[in-house]
Short mmCIF file of C-alpha atoms and ligand atoms in Angstrom, two decimals:
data_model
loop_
_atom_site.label_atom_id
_atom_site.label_comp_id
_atom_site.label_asym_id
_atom_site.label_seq_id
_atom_site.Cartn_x
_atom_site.Cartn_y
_atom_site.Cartn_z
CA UNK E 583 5.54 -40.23 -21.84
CA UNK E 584 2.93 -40.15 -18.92
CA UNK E 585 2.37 -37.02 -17.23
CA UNK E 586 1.39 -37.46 -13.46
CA UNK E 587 0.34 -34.78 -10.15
CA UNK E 588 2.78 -34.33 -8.22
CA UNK E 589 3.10 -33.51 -4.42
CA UNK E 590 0.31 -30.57 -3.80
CA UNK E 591 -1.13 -29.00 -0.91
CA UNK E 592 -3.45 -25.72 -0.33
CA UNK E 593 -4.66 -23.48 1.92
CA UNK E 594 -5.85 -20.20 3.59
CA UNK E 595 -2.24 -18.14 3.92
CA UNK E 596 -2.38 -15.07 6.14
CA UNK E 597 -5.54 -15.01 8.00
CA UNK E 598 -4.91 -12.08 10.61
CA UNK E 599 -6.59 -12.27 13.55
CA UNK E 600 -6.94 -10.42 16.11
CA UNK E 601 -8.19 -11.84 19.80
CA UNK E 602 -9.53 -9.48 22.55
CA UNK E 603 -9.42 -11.06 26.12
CA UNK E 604 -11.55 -8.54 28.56
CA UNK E 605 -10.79 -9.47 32.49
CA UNK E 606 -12.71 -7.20 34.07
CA UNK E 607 -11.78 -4.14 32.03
CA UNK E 608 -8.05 -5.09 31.61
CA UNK E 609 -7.92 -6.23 28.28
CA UNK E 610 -5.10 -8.45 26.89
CA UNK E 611 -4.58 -9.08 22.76
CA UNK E 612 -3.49 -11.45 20.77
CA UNK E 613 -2.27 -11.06 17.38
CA UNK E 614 -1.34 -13.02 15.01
CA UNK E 615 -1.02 -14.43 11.10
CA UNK E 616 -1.96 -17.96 10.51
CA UNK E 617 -1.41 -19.89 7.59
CA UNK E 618 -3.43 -22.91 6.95
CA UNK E 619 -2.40 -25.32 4.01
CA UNK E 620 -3.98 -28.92 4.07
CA UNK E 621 -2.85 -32.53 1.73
CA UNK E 622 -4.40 -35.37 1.07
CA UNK E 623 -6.65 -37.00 -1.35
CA UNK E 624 -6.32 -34.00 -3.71
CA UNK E 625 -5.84 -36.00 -7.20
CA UNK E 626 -9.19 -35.82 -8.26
CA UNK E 627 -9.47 -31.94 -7.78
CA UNK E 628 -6.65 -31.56 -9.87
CA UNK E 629 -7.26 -34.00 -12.72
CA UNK E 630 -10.81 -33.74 -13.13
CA UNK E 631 -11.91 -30.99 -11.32
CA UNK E 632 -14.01 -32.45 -8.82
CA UNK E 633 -14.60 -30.97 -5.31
CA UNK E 634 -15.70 -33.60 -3.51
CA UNK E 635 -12.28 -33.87 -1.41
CA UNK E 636 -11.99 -30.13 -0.65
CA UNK E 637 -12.44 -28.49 2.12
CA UNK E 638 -12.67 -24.65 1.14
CA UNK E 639 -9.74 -22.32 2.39
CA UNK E 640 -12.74 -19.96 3.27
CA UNK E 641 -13.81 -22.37 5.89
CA UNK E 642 -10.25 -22.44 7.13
CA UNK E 643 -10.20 -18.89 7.55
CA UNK E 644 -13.40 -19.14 9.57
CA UNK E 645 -12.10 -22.01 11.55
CA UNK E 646 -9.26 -19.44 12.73
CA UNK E 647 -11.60 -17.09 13.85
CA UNK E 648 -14.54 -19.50 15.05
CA UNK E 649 -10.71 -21.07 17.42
CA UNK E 650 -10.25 -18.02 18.34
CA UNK E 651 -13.08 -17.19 19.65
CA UNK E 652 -14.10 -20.63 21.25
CA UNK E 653 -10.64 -21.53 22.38
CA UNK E 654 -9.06 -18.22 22.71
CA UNK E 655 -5.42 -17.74 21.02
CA UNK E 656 -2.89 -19.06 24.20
CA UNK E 657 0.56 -20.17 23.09
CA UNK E 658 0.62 -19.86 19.36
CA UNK E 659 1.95 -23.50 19.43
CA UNK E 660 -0.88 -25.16 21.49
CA UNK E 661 -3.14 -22.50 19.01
CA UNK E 662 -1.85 -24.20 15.81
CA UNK E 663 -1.92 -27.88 17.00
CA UNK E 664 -5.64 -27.31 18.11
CA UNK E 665 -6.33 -26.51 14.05
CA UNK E 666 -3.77 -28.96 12.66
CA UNK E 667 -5.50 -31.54 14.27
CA UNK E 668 -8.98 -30.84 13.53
CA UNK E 669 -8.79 -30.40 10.28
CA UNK E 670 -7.19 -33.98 9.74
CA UNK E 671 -9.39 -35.51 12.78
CA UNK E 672 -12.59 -33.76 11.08
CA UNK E 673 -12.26 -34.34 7.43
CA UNK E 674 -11.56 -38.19 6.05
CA UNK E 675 -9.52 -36.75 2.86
CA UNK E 676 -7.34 -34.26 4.74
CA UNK E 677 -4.05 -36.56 5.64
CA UNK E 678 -1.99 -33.43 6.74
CA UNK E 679 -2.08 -30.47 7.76
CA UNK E 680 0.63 -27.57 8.12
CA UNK E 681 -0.69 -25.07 10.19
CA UNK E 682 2.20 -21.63 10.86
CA UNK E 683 1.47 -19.16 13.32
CA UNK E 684 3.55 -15.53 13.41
CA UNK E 685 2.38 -13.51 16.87
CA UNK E 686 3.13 -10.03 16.99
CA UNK E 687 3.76 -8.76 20.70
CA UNK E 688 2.12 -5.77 21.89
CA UNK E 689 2.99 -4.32 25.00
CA UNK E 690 0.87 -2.05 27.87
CA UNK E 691 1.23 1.94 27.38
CA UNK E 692 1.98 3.01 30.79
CA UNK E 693 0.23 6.21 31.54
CA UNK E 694 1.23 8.66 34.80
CA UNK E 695 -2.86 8.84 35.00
CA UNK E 696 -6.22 8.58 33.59
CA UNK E 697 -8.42 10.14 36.21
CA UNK E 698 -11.46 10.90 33.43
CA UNK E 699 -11.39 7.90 32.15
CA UNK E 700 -14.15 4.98 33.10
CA UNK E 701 -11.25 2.36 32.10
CA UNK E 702 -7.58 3.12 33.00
CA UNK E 703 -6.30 3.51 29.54
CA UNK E 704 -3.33 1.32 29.95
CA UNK E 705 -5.60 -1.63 30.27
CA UNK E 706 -6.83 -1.40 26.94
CA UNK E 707 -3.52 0.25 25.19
CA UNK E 708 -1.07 -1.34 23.39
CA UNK E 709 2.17 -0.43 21.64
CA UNK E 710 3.63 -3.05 19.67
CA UNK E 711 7.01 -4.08 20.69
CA UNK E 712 9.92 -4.27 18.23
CA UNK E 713 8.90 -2.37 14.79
CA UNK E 714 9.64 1.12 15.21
CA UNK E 715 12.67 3.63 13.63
CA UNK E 716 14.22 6.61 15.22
CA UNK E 717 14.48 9.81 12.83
CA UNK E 718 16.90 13.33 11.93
CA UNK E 719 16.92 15.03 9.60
CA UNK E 720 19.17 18.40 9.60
CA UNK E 721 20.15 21.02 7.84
CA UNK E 722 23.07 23.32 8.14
CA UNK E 723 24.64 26.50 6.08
CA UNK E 724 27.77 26.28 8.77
CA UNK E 725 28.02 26.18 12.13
CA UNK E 726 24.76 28.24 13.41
CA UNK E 727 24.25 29.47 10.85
CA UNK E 728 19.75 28.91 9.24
CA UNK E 729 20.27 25.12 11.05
CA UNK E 730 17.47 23.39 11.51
CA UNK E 731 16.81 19.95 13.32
CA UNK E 732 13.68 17.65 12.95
CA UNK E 733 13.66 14.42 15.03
CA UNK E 734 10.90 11.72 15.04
CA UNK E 735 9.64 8.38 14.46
CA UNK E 736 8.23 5.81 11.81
CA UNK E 737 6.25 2.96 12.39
CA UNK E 738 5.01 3.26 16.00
CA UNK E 739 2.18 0.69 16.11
CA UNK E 740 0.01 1.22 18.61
CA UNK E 741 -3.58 0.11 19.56
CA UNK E 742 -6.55 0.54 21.75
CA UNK E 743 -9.08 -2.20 22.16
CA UNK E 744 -11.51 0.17 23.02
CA UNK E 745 -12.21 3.73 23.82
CA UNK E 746 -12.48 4.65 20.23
CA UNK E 747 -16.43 5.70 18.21
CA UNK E 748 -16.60 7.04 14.80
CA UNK E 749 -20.38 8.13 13.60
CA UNK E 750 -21.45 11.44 12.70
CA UNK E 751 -20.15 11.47 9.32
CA UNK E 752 -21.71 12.17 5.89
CA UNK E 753 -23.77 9.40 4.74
CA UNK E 754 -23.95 9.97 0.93
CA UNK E 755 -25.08 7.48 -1.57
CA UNK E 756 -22.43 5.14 -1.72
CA UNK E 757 -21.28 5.25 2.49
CA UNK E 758 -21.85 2.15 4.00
CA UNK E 759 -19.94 2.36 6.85
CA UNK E 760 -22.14 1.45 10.03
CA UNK E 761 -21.53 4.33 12.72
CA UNK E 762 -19.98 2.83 16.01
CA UNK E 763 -19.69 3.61 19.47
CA UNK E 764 -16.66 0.60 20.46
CA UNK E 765 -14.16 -0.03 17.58
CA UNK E 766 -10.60 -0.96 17.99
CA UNK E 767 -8.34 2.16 16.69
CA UNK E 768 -4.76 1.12 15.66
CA UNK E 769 -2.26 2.81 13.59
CA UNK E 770 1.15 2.98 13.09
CA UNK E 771 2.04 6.12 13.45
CA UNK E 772 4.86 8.14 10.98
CA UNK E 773 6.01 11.53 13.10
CA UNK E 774 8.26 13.98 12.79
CA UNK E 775 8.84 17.24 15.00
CA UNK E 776 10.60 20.45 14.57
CA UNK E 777 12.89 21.93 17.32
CA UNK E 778 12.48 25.56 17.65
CA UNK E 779 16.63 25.75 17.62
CA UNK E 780 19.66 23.83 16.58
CA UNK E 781 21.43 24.30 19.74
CA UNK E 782 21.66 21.24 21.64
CA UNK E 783 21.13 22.71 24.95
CA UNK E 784 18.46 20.40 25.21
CA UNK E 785 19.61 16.74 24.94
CA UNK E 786 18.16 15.37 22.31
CA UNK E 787 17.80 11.72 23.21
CA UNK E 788 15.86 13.04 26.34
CA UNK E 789 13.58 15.09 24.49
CA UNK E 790 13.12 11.91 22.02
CA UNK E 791 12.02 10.02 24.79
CA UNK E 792 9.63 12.63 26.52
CA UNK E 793 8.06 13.44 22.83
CA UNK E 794 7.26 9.79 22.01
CA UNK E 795 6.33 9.13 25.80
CA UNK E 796 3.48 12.02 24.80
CA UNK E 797 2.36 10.73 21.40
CA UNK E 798 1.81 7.57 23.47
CA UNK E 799 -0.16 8.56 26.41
CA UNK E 800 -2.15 10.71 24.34
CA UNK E 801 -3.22 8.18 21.95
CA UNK E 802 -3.77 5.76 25.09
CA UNK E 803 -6.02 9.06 26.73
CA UNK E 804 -7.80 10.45 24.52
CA UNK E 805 -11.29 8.29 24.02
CA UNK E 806 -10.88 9.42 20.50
CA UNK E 807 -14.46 10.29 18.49
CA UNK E 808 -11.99 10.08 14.64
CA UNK E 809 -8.29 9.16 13.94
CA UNK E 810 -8.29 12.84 13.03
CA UNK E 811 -9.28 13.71 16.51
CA UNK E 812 -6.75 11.70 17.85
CA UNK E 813 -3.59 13.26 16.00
CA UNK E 814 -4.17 16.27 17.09
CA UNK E 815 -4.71 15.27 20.45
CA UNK E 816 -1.26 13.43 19.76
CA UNK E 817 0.67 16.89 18.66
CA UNK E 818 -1.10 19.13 21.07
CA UNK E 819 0.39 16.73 23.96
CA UNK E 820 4.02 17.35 22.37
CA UNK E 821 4.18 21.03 22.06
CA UNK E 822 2.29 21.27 25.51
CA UNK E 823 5.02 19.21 27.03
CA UNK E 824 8.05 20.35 25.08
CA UNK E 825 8.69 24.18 24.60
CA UNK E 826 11.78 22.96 22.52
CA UNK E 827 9.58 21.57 20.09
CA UNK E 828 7.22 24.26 18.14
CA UNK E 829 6.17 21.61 15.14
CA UNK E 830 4.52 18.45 15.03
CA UNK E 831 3.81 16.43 11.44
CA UNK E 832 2.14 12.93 11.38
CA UNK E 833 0.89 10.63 9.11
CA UNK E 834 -1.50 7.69 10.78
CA UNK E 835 -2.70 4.91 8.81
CA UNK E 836 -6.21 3.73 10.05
CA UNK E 837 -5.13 -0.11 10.32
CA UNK E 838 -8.60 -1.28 10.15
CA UNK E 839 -9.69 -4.35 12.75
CA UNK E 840 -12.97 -5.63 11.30
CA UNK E 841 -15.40 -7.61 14.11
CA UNK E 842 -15.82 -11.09 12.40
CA UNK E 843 -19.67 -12.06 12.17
CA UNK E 844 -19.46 -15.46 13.83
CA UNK E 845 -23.29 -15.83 14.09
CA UNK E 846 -22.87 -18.41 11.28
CA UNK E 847 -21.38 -20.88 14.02
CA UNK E 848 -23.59 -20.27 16.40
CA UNK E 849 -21.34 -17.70 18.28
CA UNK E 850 -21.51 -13.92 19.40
CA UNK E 851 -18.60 -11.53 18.94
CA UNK E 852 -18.95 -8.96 21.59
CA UNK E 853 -15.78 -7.19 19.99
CA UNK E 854 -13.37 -9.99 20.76
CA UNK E 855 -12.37 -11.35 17.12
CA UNK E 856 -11.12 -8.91 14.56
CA UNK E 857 -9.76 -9.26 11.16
CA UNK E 858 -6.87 -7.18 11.13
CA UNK E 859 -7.21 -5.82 7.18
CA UNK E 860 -3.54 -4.26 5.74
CA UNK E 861 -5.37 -2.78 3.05
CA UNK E 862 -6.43 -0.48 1.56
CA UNK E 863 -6.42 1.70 4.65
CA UNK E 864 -7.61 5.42 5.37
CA UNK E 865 -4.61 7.64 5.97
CA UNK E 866 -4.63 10.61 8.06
CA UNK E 867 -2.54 13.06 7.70
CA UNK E 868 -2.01 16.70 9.33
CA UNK E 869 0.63 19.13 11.34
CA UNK E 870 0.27 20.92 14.56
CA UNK E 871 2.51 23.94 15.42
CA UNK E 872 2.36 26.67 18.18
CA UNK E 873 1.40 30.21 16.84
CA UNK E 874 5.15 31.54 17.58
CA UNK E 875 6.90 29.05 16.05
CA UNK E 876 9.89 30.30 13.70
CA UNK E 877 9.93 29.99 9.72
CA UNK E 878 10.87 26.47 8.98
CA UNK E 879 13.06 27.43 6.29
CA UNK E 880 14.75 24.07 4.84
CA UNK E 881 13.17 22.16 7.97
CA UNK E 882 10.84 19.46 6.13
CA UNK E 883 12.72 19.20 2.66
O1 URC P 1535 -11.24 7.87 12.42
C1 URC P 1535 -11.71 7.77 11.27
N1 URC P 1535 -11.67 8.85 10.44
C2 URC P 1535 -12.17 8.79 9.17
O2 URC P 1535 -12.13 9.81 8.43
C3 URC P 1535 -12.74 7.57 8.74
N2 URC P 1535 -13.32 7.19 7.59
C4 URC P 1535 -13.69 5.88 7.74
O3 URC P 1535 -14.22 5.16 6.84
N3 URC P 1535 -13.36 5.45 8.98
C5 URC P 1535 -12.76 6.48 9.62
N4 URC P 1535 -12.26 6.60 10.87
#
């Protein structure tokens, strides 16, 4: 009995990039997960162990970026054929390439108006379309009688390509972190608000809309110094807006967007290319409520 290698291929799966077009100040973003995985003359790594043949997944992953950046990300197809074809046109033992590209579609926050800010905030703030969940949760001992009614929202992704610094901070012996002045700030944010009453006089699907309407513009308005900053800035804009609401609860994961150092190829990255990193992630967490508002009771459990 001979044992032979059978069909084989490998690659760089999930490389999440991030592309930042800036057209004077209106920024547009592309986003998307590419998976790389390359055949070819591939016995000899397998039998023996030589690496003559291979061309690393890590330079894959940089190729993404280095595309990104030199070609910008257009139609995901066009995006993919450019890297199919250069790794088989570039490298004599590569025969084939697969290259799949997922784009995730973001979408402008409108704002009514962003007179303080240098940049109108909806050029540079995004929601992503498609990913977020509607919430109630309710409790009732009869009709009337200690009800309670929290609405809100999971998963609102949202993102601004600039407008965001985080330095300041404790720098102990094991921080690393380089303080910044420019940083992309996305997060997906998890929130849930109290109504001060049960009764329905106000409609609730209106006062859905108007409350996520707020958490939006604020996030696009506020140039935001911390995440932490931001939430509040977030529930302050609700219970400003909203007298029916007197509690505001989030949760904000800090979906990190690294700048990619593409000085190795000869390129700047003048926060344009970003590795979008899913983990681990700093999570921010906190409530905002007006001074008058009535005993939650049940509310939250
Ligand atoms: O907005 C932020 N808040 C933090 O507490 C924090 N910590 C960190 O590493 N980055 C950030 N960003």
């Amino acid at each position: 009995m001979a044992i032979v290698l059978g069909p084989n291929r490998y690659g760089k799966a999930e490389t999440r990039v991030v592309r930042v077009t800036k057209d004077a100040g209106v920024h547009h973003v592309k986003d998307c997960n590419v998976s790389v995985s390359l055949s070819g003359d591939m016995d000899q790594v397998h039998l023996s162990g030589d690496n003559a043949a291979v061309l690393t997944t890590d330079a894959q992953k940089n190729t993404v970026f280095a595309f990104a950046k030199k070609y910008g990300i257009g139609e995901i197809e066009e995006f993919a054929l450019t890297l199919a074809r250069h790794f088989v046109d570039s490298q004599p033992t590569i025969r084939h390439a697969r290259v799949e590209v997922e784009e995730y579609g973001w979408d402008r926050i409108p704002v009514q108006e962003a007179p303080h800010l240098g940049l109108r905030a909806e050029q540079h703030s995004f929601v992503r379309n498609g990913s977020e969940v509607r919430t109630a949760l309710v409790h009732s001992d009869g009709s009337g009688a200690d009800e309670s009614v929290v609405s809100g929202l999971t998963d609102l992704v949202v993102l601004n390509s600039t407008g965001s610094e985080f330095h300041g901070y404790i720098e102990d012996e094991y921080t690393t972190l380089q303080p910044t002045d420019d940083r992309v700030l996305a997060t997906a944010v998890t929130a849930r608000w109290r109504h001060r009453s049960a009764e329905a006089a106000t409609a609730f699907g209106r006062s859905y809309r108007a409350a996520r309407q707020c958490l939006l513009e604020a996030f696009a308005e506020t140039h935001s110094l911390s995440l932490q900053q931001t939430l509040y800035q977030m529930g302050r804009r609700v219970l400003n807006e909203r007298r029916e609401i007197c509690e505001v609860r989030m949760a904000m994961p800090n979906k990190h967007h690294f700048v990619v150092d593409l000085e190795p190829f000869g390129m700047d990255n003048d926060n344009e290319v970003f590795y979008a990193a899913d983990r681990p992630y700093g999570l921010i967490e906190g409530s905002v409520l007006t001074d008058d508002a009535p005993d939650p009771l049940f509310a939250w459990e």
